[in-house]
PDB file of C-alpha atoms in Angstrom:
ATOM      1  CA  MET A   1      87.106 143.419 156.583  1.00  0.00           C
ATOM      2  CA  ASN A   2      89.602 143.237 159.410  1.00  0.00           C
ATOM      3  CA  PHE A   3      93.367 143.571 159.308  1.00  0.00           C
ATOM      4  CA  GLU A   4      95.968 143.611 162.043  1.00  0.00           C
ATOM      5  CA  TYR A   5      99.542 144.868 161.947  1.00  0.00           C
ATOM      6  CA  GLN A   6     102.411 144.746 164.463  1.00  0.00           C
ATOM      7  CA  VAL A   7     104.612 147.806 164.962  1.00  0.00           C
ATOM      8  CA  GLU A   8     107.988 147.810 166.734  1.00  0.00           C
ATOM      9  CA  GLY A   9     109.071 150.815 168.775  1.00  0.00           C
ATOM     10  CA  GLY A  10     112.238 152.452 167.469  1.00  0.00           C
ATOM     11  CA  ASP A  11     112.075 150.701 164.073  1.00  0.00           C
ATOM     12  CA  PHE A  12     112.228 153.795 161.881  1.00  0.00           C
ATOM     13  CA  SER A  13     113.176 151.970 158.697  1.00  0.00           C
ATOM     14  CA  HIS A  14     109.744 150.279 158.664  1.00  0.00           C
ATOM     15  CA  ALA A  15     107.723 153.154 160.104  1.00  0.00           C
ATOM     16  CA  GLY A  16     104.918 153.784 157.643  1.00  0.00           C
ATOM     17  CA  SER A  17     104.658 150.275 156.217  1.00  0.00           C
ATOM     18  CA  THR A  18     101.249 149.744 157.847  1.00  0.00           C
ATOM     19  CA  SER A  19      99.979 153.081 156.544  1.00  0.00           C
ATOM     20  CA  SER A  20     101.256 152.096 153.112  1.00  0.00           C
ATOM     21  CA  ALA A  21      99.436 148.739 153.243  1.00  0.00           C
ATOM     22  CA  VAL A  22      96.188 150.394 154.357  1.00  0.00           C
ATOM     23  CA  LYS A  23      96.498 152.967 151.580  1.00  0.00           C
ATOM     24  CA  ARG A  24      96.827 150.168 149.008  1.00  0.00           C
ATOM     25  CA  ILE A  25      93.761 148.362 150.349  1.00  0.00           C
ATOM     26  CA  MET A  26      91.620 151.521 150.394  1.00  0.00           C
ATOM     27  CA  LYS A  27      92.663 152.399 146.848  1.00  0.00           C
ATOM     28  CA  GLN A  28      91.916 148.887 145.626  1.00  0.00           C
ATOM     29  CA  LEU A  29      88.453 149.134 147.168  1.00  0.00           C
ATOM     30  CA  GLY A  30      87.840 152.368 145.278  1.00  0.00           C
ATOM     31  CA  VAL A  31      87.460 154.667 148.306  1.00  0.00           C
ATOM     32  CA  ASP A  32      87.371 158.388 147.403  1.00  0.00           C
ATOM     33  CA  PRO A  33      91.062 159.454 147.025  1.00  0.00           C
ATOM     34  CA  ALA A  34      90.530 162.505 149.272  1.00  0.00           C
ATOM     35  CA  ILE A  35      89.316 160.258 152.105  1.00  0.00           C
ATOM     36  CA  VAL A  36      92.163 157.796 151.480  1.00  0.00           C
ATOM     37  CA  LYS A  37      94.658 160.618 151.838  1.00  0.00           C
ATOM     38  CA  ARG A  38      93.126 162.049 155.020  1.00  0.00           C
ATOM     39  CA  THR A  39      93.004 158.590 156.575  1.00  0.00           C
ATOM     40  CA  VAL A  40      96.548 157.519 155.741  1.00  0.00           C
ATOM     41  CA  VAL A  41      98.035 160.874 156.783  1.00  0.00           C
ATOM     42  CA  ALA A  42      96.408 160.489 160.214  1.00  0.00           C
ATOM     43  CA  LEU A  43      97.353 156.805 160.403  1.00  0.00           C
ATOM     44  CA  TYR A  44     100.945 157.548 159.439  1.00  0.00           C
ATOM     45  CA  GLU A  45     101.234 160.203 162.164  1.00  0.00           C
ATOM     46  CA  ALA A  46      99.832 157.681 164.648  1.00  0.00           C
ATOM     47  CA  GLU A  47     102.133 154.908 163.419  1.00  0.00           C
ATOM     48  CA  VAL A  48     105.171 157.189 163.718  1.00  0.00           C
ATOM     49  CA  ASN A  49     104.020 158.009 167.263  1.00  0.00           C
ATOM     50  CA  ILE A  50     104.206 154.308 168.205  1.00  0.00           C
ATOM     51  CA  VAL A  51     107.662 153.962 166.652  1.00  0.00           C
ATOM     52  CA  ALA A  52     108.818 157.199 168.298  1.00  0.00           C
ATOM     53  CA  HIS A  53     107.385 156.787 171.786  1.00  0.00           C
ATOM     54  CA  ALA A  54     106.290 153.204 172.520  1.00  0.00           C
ATOM     55  CA  TYR A  55     107.960 149.791 172.862  1.00  0.00           C
ATOM     56  CA  ARG A  56     105.552 148.045 170.516  1.00  0.00           C
ATOM     57  CA  GLY A  57     102.022 148.336 169.240  1.00  0.00           C
ATOM     58  CA  VAL A  58      99.189 146.694 167.348  1.00  0.00           C
ATOM     59  CA  ILE A  59      97.176 148.452 164.660  1.00  0.00           C
ATOM     60  CA  SER A  60      93.723 147.015 163.965  1.00  0.00           C
ATOM     61  CA  VAL A  61      91.790 148.133 160.923  1.00  0.00           C
ATOM     62  CA  ASP A  62      88.087 147.526 160.495  1.00  0.00           C
ATOM     63  CA  LEU A  63      86.764 148.496 157.093  1.00  0.00           C
ATOM     64  CA  ASP A  64      83.256 148.268 155.667  1.00  0.00           C
ATOM     65  CA  GLU A  65      81.217 150.055 153.022  1.00  0.00           C
ATOM     66  CA  GLU A  66      80.472 153.029 155.237  1.00  0.00           C
ATOM     67  CA  ARG A  67      83.611 153.730 157.194  1.00  0.00           C
ATOM     68  CA  ILE A  68      87.129 152.828 158.225  1.00  0.00           C
ATOM     69  CA  ARG A  69      87.845 152.445 161.928  1.00  0.00           C
ATOM     70  CA  ILE A  70      91.423 152.128 163.111  1.00  0.00           C
ATOM     71  CA  VAL A  71      92.546 151.262 166.647  1.00  0.00           C
ATOM     72  CA  LEU A  72      96.178 151.671 167.642  1.00  0.00           C
ATOM     73  CA  ASP A  73      97.128 150.016 170.931  1.00  0.00           C
ATOM     74  CA  ASP A  74     100.626 150.446 172.231  1.00  0.00           C
ATOM     75  CA  GLU A  75     102.695 149.332 175.194  1.00  0.00           C
ATOM     76  CA  GLY A  76     104.737 152.300 176.263  1.00  0.00           C
ATOM     77  CA  PRO A  77     105.185 155.163 178.684  1.00  0.00           C
ATOM     78  CA  GLY A  78     101.710 156.574 178.023  1.00  0.00           C
ATOM     79  CA  ILE A  79     100.736 160.254 177.850  1.00  0.00           C
ATOM     80  CA  PRO A  80     100.535 162.031 181.239  1.00  0.00           C
ATOM     81  CA  ASP A  81      98.517 164.980 179.929  1.00  0.00           C
ATOM     82  CA  ILE A  82      96.471 164.268 176.796  1.00  0.00           C
ATOM     83  CA  GLY A  83      95.125 167.835 176.697  1.00  0.00           C
ATOM     84  CA  LYS A  84      98.661 169.155 176.431  1.00  0.00           C
ATOM     85  CA  ALA A  85      99.611 166.556 173.816  1.00  0.00           C
ATOM     86  CA  MET A  86      96.685 167.689 171.667  1.00  0.00           C
ATOM     87  CA  GLN A  87      98.044 171.253 171.624  1.00  0.00           C
ATOM     88  CA  LYS A  88      99.984 172.324 168.565  1.00  0.00           C
ATOM     89  CA  GLY A  89     103.688 172.622 169.277  1.00  0.00           C
ATOM     90  CA  TYR A  90     103.801 170.423 172.398  1.00  0.00           C
ATOM     91  CA  SER A  91     106.178 167.476 172.026  1.00  0.00           C
ATOM     92  CA  THR A  92     108.283 165.143 174.157  1.00  0.00           C
ATOM     93  CA  ALA A  93     110.035 163.590 171.140  1.00  0.00           C
ATOM     94  CA  SER A  94     113.694 162.588 171.289  1.00  0.00           C
ATOM     95  CA  PRO A  95     116.395 164.223 169.129  1.00  0.00           C
ATOM     96  CA  GLU A  96     116.388 161.024 167.015  1.00  0.00           C
ATOM     97  CA  VAL A  97     112.691 161.480 166.233  1.00  0.00           C
ATOM     98  CA  ARG A  98     113.303 165.123 165.317  1.00  0.00           C
ATOM     99  CA  GLU A  99     116.047 164.039 162.930  1.00  0.00           C
ATOM    100  CA  MET A 100     113.413 161.961 161.143  1.00  0.00           C
ATOM    101  CA  GLY A 101     111.403 165.113 160.456  1.00  0.00           C
ATOM    102  CA  PHE A 102     108.887 164.694 163.271  1.00  0.00           C
ATOM    103  CA  GLY A 103     108.545 165.798 166.898  1.00  0.00           C
ATOM    104  CA  ALA A 104     107.258 169.311 166.278  1.00  0.00           C
ATOM    105  CA  GLY A 105     104.075 168.741 168.241  1.00  0.00           C
ATOM    106  CA  MET A 106     101.870 168.516 165.168  1.00  0.00           C
ATOM    107  CA  GLY A 107     100.976 164.822 165.134  1.00  0.00           C
ATOM    108  CA  LEU A 108      97.853 164.655 167.277  1.00  0.00           C
ATOM    109  CA  PRO A 109      96.381 167.960 165.984  1.00  0.00           C
ATOM    110  CA  ASN A 110      97.024 166.767 162.423  1.00  0.00           C
ATOM    111  CA  MET A 111      95.337 163.430 163.168  1.00  0.00           C
ATOM    112  CA  GLN A 112      92.338 165.266 164.559  1.00  0.00           C
ATOM    113  CA  SER A 113      91.969 167.480 161.502  1.00  0.00           C
ATOM    114  CA  ASN A 114      92.077 164.487 159.166  1.00  0.00           C
ATOM    115  CA  MET A 115      89.677 162.138 160.961  1.00  0.00           C
ATOM    116  CA  ASP A 116      85.937 162.484 161.557  1.00  0.00           C
ATOM    117  CA  GLU A 117      86.367 160.918 165.002  1.00  0.00           C
ATOM    118  CA  LEU A 118      89.461 160.647 167.199  1.00  0.00           C
ATOM    119  CA  LYS A 119      89.712 159.347 170.743  1.00  0.00           C
ATOM    120  CA  VAL A 120      92.908 159.050 172.756  1.00  0.00           C
ATOM    121  CA  ASP A 121      93.135 157.143 176.051  1.00  0.00           C
ATOM    122  CA  SER A 122      96.322 156.593 177.948  1.00  0.00           C
ATOM    123  CA  VAL A 123      97.579 155.029 181.157  1.00  0.00           C
ATOM    124  CA  VAL A 124     100.964 156.286 182.294  1.00  0.00           C
ATOM    125  CA  GLY A 125     103.471 153.433 182.464  1.00  0.00           C
ATOM    126  CA  LYS A 126     101.237 151.069 180.467  1.00  0.00           C
ATOM    127  CA  GLY A 127     100.388 152.514 177.084  1.00  0.00           C
ATOM    128  CA  THR A 128      98.121 154.471 174.793  1.00  0.00           C
ATOM    129  CA  ARG A 129      95.051 153.616 172.749  1.00  0.00           C
ATOM    130  CA  VAL A 130      94.049 155.742 169.776  1.00  0.00           C
ATOM    131  CA  GLU A 131      90.720 155.102 168.058  1.00  0.00           C
ATOM    132  CA  MET A 132      89.940 156.921 164.861  1.00  0.00           C
ATOM    133  CA  THR A 133      87.197 156.733 162.262  1.00  0.00           C
ATOM    134  CA  ASN A 134      86.541 158.224 158.867  1.00  0.00           C
ATOM    135  CA  TYR A 135      83.195 157.902 157.114  1.00  0.00           C
ATOM    136  CA  PHE A 136      82.947 157.436 153.369  1.00  0.00           C
ATOM    137  CA  THR A 137      79.812 159.526 153.044  1.00  0.00           C
ATOM    138  CA  ALA A 138      79.940 163.323 152.919  1.00  0.00           C
ATOM    139  CA  LYS A 139      78.250 163.890 156.293  1.00  0.00           C
ATOM    140  CA  ASN A 140      81.409 165.172 157.974  1.00  0.00           C
ATOM    141  CA  GLU A 141      83.081 166.811 155.020  1.00  0.00           C
TER     142      GLU A 141
ATOM    143  CA  MET B   1     106.979 174.290 134.590  1.00  0.00           C
ATOM    144  CA  LYS B   2     108.422 171.401 132.610  1.00  0.00           C
ATOM    145  CA  ARG B   3     110.762 168.906 134.243  1.00  0.00           C
ATOM    146  CA  GLU B   4     113.587 169.754 131.883  1.00  0.00           C
ATOM    147  CA  GLU B   5     113.361 173.437 132.753  1.00  0.00           C
ATOM    148  CA  PHE B   6     113.441 173.190 136.554  1.00  0.00           C
ATOM    149  CA  LEU B   7     116.216 170.602 136.378  1.00  0.00           C
ATOM    150  CA  ARG B   8     118.277 173.037 134.344  1.00  0.00           C
ATOM    151  CA  LEU B   9     117.548 175.970 136.670  1.00  0.00           C
ATOM    152  CA  ILE B  10     118.578 174.221 139.890  1.00  0.00           C
ATOM    153  CA  LYS B  11     121.258 172.046 138.252  1.00  0.00           C
ATOM    154  CA  GLY B  12     119.376 168.946 139.340  1.00  0.00           C
ATOM    155  CA  LYS B  13     120.273 165.350 138.655  1.00  0.00           C
ATOM    156  CA  VAL B  14     117.478 162.775 138.427  1.00  0.00           C
ATOM    157  CA  VAL B  15     118.438 159.781 140.582  1.00  0.00           C
ATOM    158  CA  SER B  16     115.161 157.845 140.479  1.00  0.00           C
ATOM    159  CA  GLY B  17     111.961 157.829 138.463  1.00  0.00           C
ATOM    160  CA  ALA B  18     113.401 159.192 135.193  1.00  0.00           C
ATOM    161  CA  ASP B  19     110.862 157.156 133.244  1.00  0.00           C
ATOM    162  CA  CYS B  20     107.811 157.942 135.377  1.00  0.00           C
ATOM    163  CA  GLU B  21     105.079 159.943 133.724  1.00  0.00           C
ATOM    164  CA  GLU B  22     106.149 163.534 133.161  1.00  0.00           C
ATOM    165  CA  GLN B  23     104.019 166.092 134.957  1.00  0.00           C
ATOM    166  CA  ASP B  24     104.418 169.857 135.029  1.00  0.00           C
ATOM    167  CA  VAL B  25     105.262 171.351 138.414  1.00  0.00           C
ATOM    168  CA  GLU B  26     102.775 174.044 139.469  1.00  0.00           C
ATOM    169  CA  HIS B  27     103.638 174.722 143.126  1.00  0.00           C
ATOM    170  CA  VAL B  28     106.623 174.413 145.431  1.00  0.00           C
ATOM    171  CA  PHE B  29     106.856 173.660 149.134  1.00  0.00           C
ATOM    172  CA  ALA B  30     110.146 173.652 151.056  1.00  0.00           C
ATOM    173  CA  SER B  31     110.516 171.963 154.446  1.00  0.00           C
ATOM    174  CA  ASP B  32     112.602 169.578 156.513  1.00  0.00           C
ATOM    175  CA  LEU B  33     109.665 169.010 158.823  1.00  0.00           C
ATOM    176  CA  MET B  34     107.630 166.038 157.629  1.00  0.00           C
ATOM    177  CA  SER B  35     104.671 166.857 159.883  1.00  0.00           C
ATOM    178  CA  ASP B  36     104.423 170.106 157.936  1.00  0.00           C
ATOM    179  CA  VAL B  37     104.447 168.221 154.637  1.00  0.00           C
ATOM    180  CA  LEU B  38     101.608 166.080 156.002  1.00  0.00           C
ATOM    181  CA  THR B  39      99.416 169.179 156.442  1.00  0.00           C
ATOM    182  CA  ILE B  40      99.431 169.896 152.696  1.00  0.00           C
ATOM    183  CA  LYS B  41      95.861 169.616 151.467  1.00  0.00           C
ATOM    184  CA  ASN B  42      96.409 169.515 147.726  1.00  0.00           C
ATOM    185  CA  ALA B  43      99.749 168.155 146.574  1.00  0.00           C
ATOM    186  CA  ASP B  44      98.871 167.820 142.882  1.00  0.00           C
ATOM    187  CA  ASN B  45     101.832 168.824 140.718  1.00  0.00           C
ATOM    188  CA  LEU B  46     103.831 169.834 143.782  1.00  0.00           C
ATOM    189  CA  LEU B  47     107.594 169.891 144.091  1.00  0.00           C
ATOM    190  CA  LEU B  48     108.998 169.383 147.593  1.00  0.00           C
ATOM    191  CA  ILE B  49     112.405 170.880 148.356  1.00  0.00           C
ATOM    192  CA  THR B  50     114.005 169.271 151.402  1.00  0.00           C
ATOM    193  CA  GLY B  51     117.309 168.638 153.119  1.00  0.00           C
ATOM    194  CA  LEU B  52     115.876 165.687 155.014  1.00  0.00           C
ATOM    195  CA  CYS B  53     117.134 162.595 153.245  1.00  0.00           C
ATOM    196  CA  ASN B  54     115.849 159.371 154.816  1.00  0.00           C
ATOM    197  CA  MET B  55     113.108 156.767 154.433  1.00  0.00           C
ATOM    198  CA  GLN B  56     110.599 158.932 156.264  1.00  0.00           C
ATOM    199  CA  THR B  57     110.909 161.589 153.564  1.00  0.00           C
ATOM    200  CA  ILE B  58     109.712 159.070 150.975  1.00  0.00           C
ATOM    201  CA  ARG B  59     107.042 157.582 153.273  1.00  0.00           C
ATOM    202  CA  THR B  60     105.727 161.055 154.070  1.00  0.00           C
ATOM    203  CA  CYS B  61     105.495 161.922 150.384  1.00  0.00           C
ATOM    204  CA  GLU B  62     103.744 158.620 149.721  1.00  0.00           C
ATOM    205  CA  MET B  63     101.023 159.537 152.262  1.00  0.00           C
ATOM    206  CA  ALA B  64     100.840 163.208 151.203  1.00  0.00           C
ATOM    207  CA  GLU B  65     100.728 162.287 147.474  1.00  0.00           C
ATOM    208  CA  VAL B  66     103.842 164.332 146.655  1.00  0.00           C
ATOM    209  CA  LYS B  67     105.418 162.977 143.475  1.00  0.00           C
ATOM    210  CA  VAL B  68     108.496 165.149 142.936  1.00  0.00           C
ATOM    211  CA  ILE B  69     111.215 165.544 145.625  1.00  0.00           C
ATOM    212  CA  LEU B  70     114.325 167.690 145.357  1.00  0.00           C
ATOM    213  CA  PHE B  71     117.123 166.902 147.842  1.00  0.00           C
ATOM    214  CA  VAL B  72     119.418 169.879 148.412  1.00  0.00           C
ATOM    215  CA  ARG B  73     123.015 170.442 149.519  1.00  0.00           C
ATOM    216  CA  GLY B  74     124.379 167.243 148.021  1.00  0.00           C
ATOM    217  CA  LYS B  75     122.271 164.830 150.089  1.00  0.00           C
ATOM    218  CA  LYS B  76     122.511 161.333 148.634  1.00  0.00           C
ATOM    219  CA  VAL B  77     119.446 159.173 148.155  1.00  0.00           C
ATOM    220  CA  THR B  78     119.906 155.550 149.322  1.00  0.00           C
ATOM    221  CA  GLU B  79     118.993 152.419 147.351  1.00  0.00           C
ATOM    222  CA  GLU B  80     116.233 151.661 149.863  1.00  0.00           C
ATOM    223  CA  MET B  81     114.747 155.110 149.289  1.00  0.00           C
ATOM    224  CA  LYS B  82     114.925 154.636 145.512  1.00  0.00           C
ATOM    225  CA  GLU B  83     113.059 151.317 145.734  1.00  0.00           C
ATOM    226  CA  LEU B  84     110.227 152.831 147.732  1.00  0.00           C
ATOM    227  CA  ALA B  85     110.109 155.849 145.427  1.00  0.00           C
ATOM    228  CA  GLU B  86     109.882 153.596 142.358  1.00  0.00           C
ATOM    229  CA  GLU B  87     106.964 151.683 143.875  1.00  0.00           C
ATOM    230  CA  ASN B  88     105.204 155.019 144.246  1.00  0.00           C
ATOM    231  CA  GLU B  89     106.218 156.422 140.855  1.00  0.00           C
ATOM    232  CA  MET B  90     108.091 159.368 142.335  1.00  0.00           C
ATOM    233  CA  LEU B  91     110.764 161.506 140.767  1.00  0.00           C
ATOM    234  CA  LEU B  92     113.835 161.986 143.011  1.00  0.00           C
ATOM    235  CA  ILE B  93     116.331 164.734 142.241  1.00  0.00           C
ATOM    236  CA  GLU B  94     119.627 165.722 143.859  1.00  0.00           C
ATOM    237  CA  THR B  95     121.327 169.104 143.686  1.00  0.00           C
ATOM    238  CA  ASP B  96     124.334 170.719 145.324  1.00  0.00           C
ATOM    239  CA  TYR B  97     122.440 174.019 145.649  1.00  0.00           C
ATOM    240  CA  SER B  98     121.018 175.006 149.067  1.00  0.00           C
ATOM    241  CA  MET B  99     117.326 175.080 149.951  1.00  0.00           C
ATOM    242  CA  TYR B 100     117.386 178.898 149.958  1.00  0.00           C
ATOM    243  CA  ARG B 101     119.011 179.064 146.546  1.00  0.00           C
ATOM    244  CA  CYS B 102     116.640 176.544 144.961  1.00  0.00           C
ATOM    245  CA  SER B 103     113.634 178.296 146.489  1.00  0.00           C
ATOM    246  CA  GLY B 104     114.835 181.680 145.234  1.00  0.00           C
ATOM    247  CA  ILE B 105     115.543 180.444 141.724  1.00  0.00           C
ATOM    248  CA  LEU B 106     112.230 178.644 141.312  1.00  0.00           C
ATOM    249  CA  TYR B 107     110.235 181.501 142.852  1.00  0.00           C
ATOM    250  CA  GLN B 108     111.883 183.978 140.531  1.00  0.00           C
ATOM    251  CA  ALA B 109     111.134 181.707 137.583  1.00  0.00           C
ATOM    252  CA  GLY B 110     107.432 181.999 138.385  1.00  0.00           C
ATOM    253  CA  LEU B 111     106.618 178.914 140.455  1.00  0.00           C
ATOM    254  CA  PRO B 112     104.277 180.027 143.249  1.00  0.00           C
ATOM    255  CA  PRO B 113     104.416 178.875 146.874  1.00  0.00           C
ATOM    256  CA  LEU B 114     101.654 176.731 148.287  1.00  0.00           C
ATOM    257  CA  TYR B 115     101.011 178.909 151.329  1.00  0.00           C
TER     258      TYR B 115
END
């Protein structure tokens, strides 16, 4: 099953609507609730990142019996130093993002701890691509 | 702890979800940082105390499976927040008490912290 969602940068009132839709689908399909939670927490952090940092983005979800794979592609400033961005506490978020309860430098580390696989690629001045996968079997639990 | 009891202790007013299924609160977490709320591993029967009152508070609780949210210091929940909370069968409460006061009262009454 494939789904695609558009995300607008700066649109905080709708931030999380994709994560909410994916949560509903996973629940309807009867995926283990613990895996649903881990996946949507990571996806929500990633979705908020697009809203907070990028101009726009596309979230593609590929779901089968064994795993969920999510690719988030955004057009935005990109991440100059991914290693730094993966460190807890490092953030370049605006005061507006902090007012929303984010921007403490926990997003990428939190995504990593909730997904079996996470890959971040970025080109400064163009955008960022985040690929993440969770498996429905217990092999990575 | 029963809903009626913690509402009485923190002088809370239910503003949404009054008819959702009653569940006893067993743990409390207090934070304005939503990324911190998203690190909670087991949110069953958890009460979140927060001063952050916007749509992201509700969205975060939706993802983290937090069902009871207490907004402190007179923060007012919007209609948009109520709608989203209803969809997710959440209980929203407002109080004029501060986060520190609510935390102290509930801790003293025997509700343990999560971490």
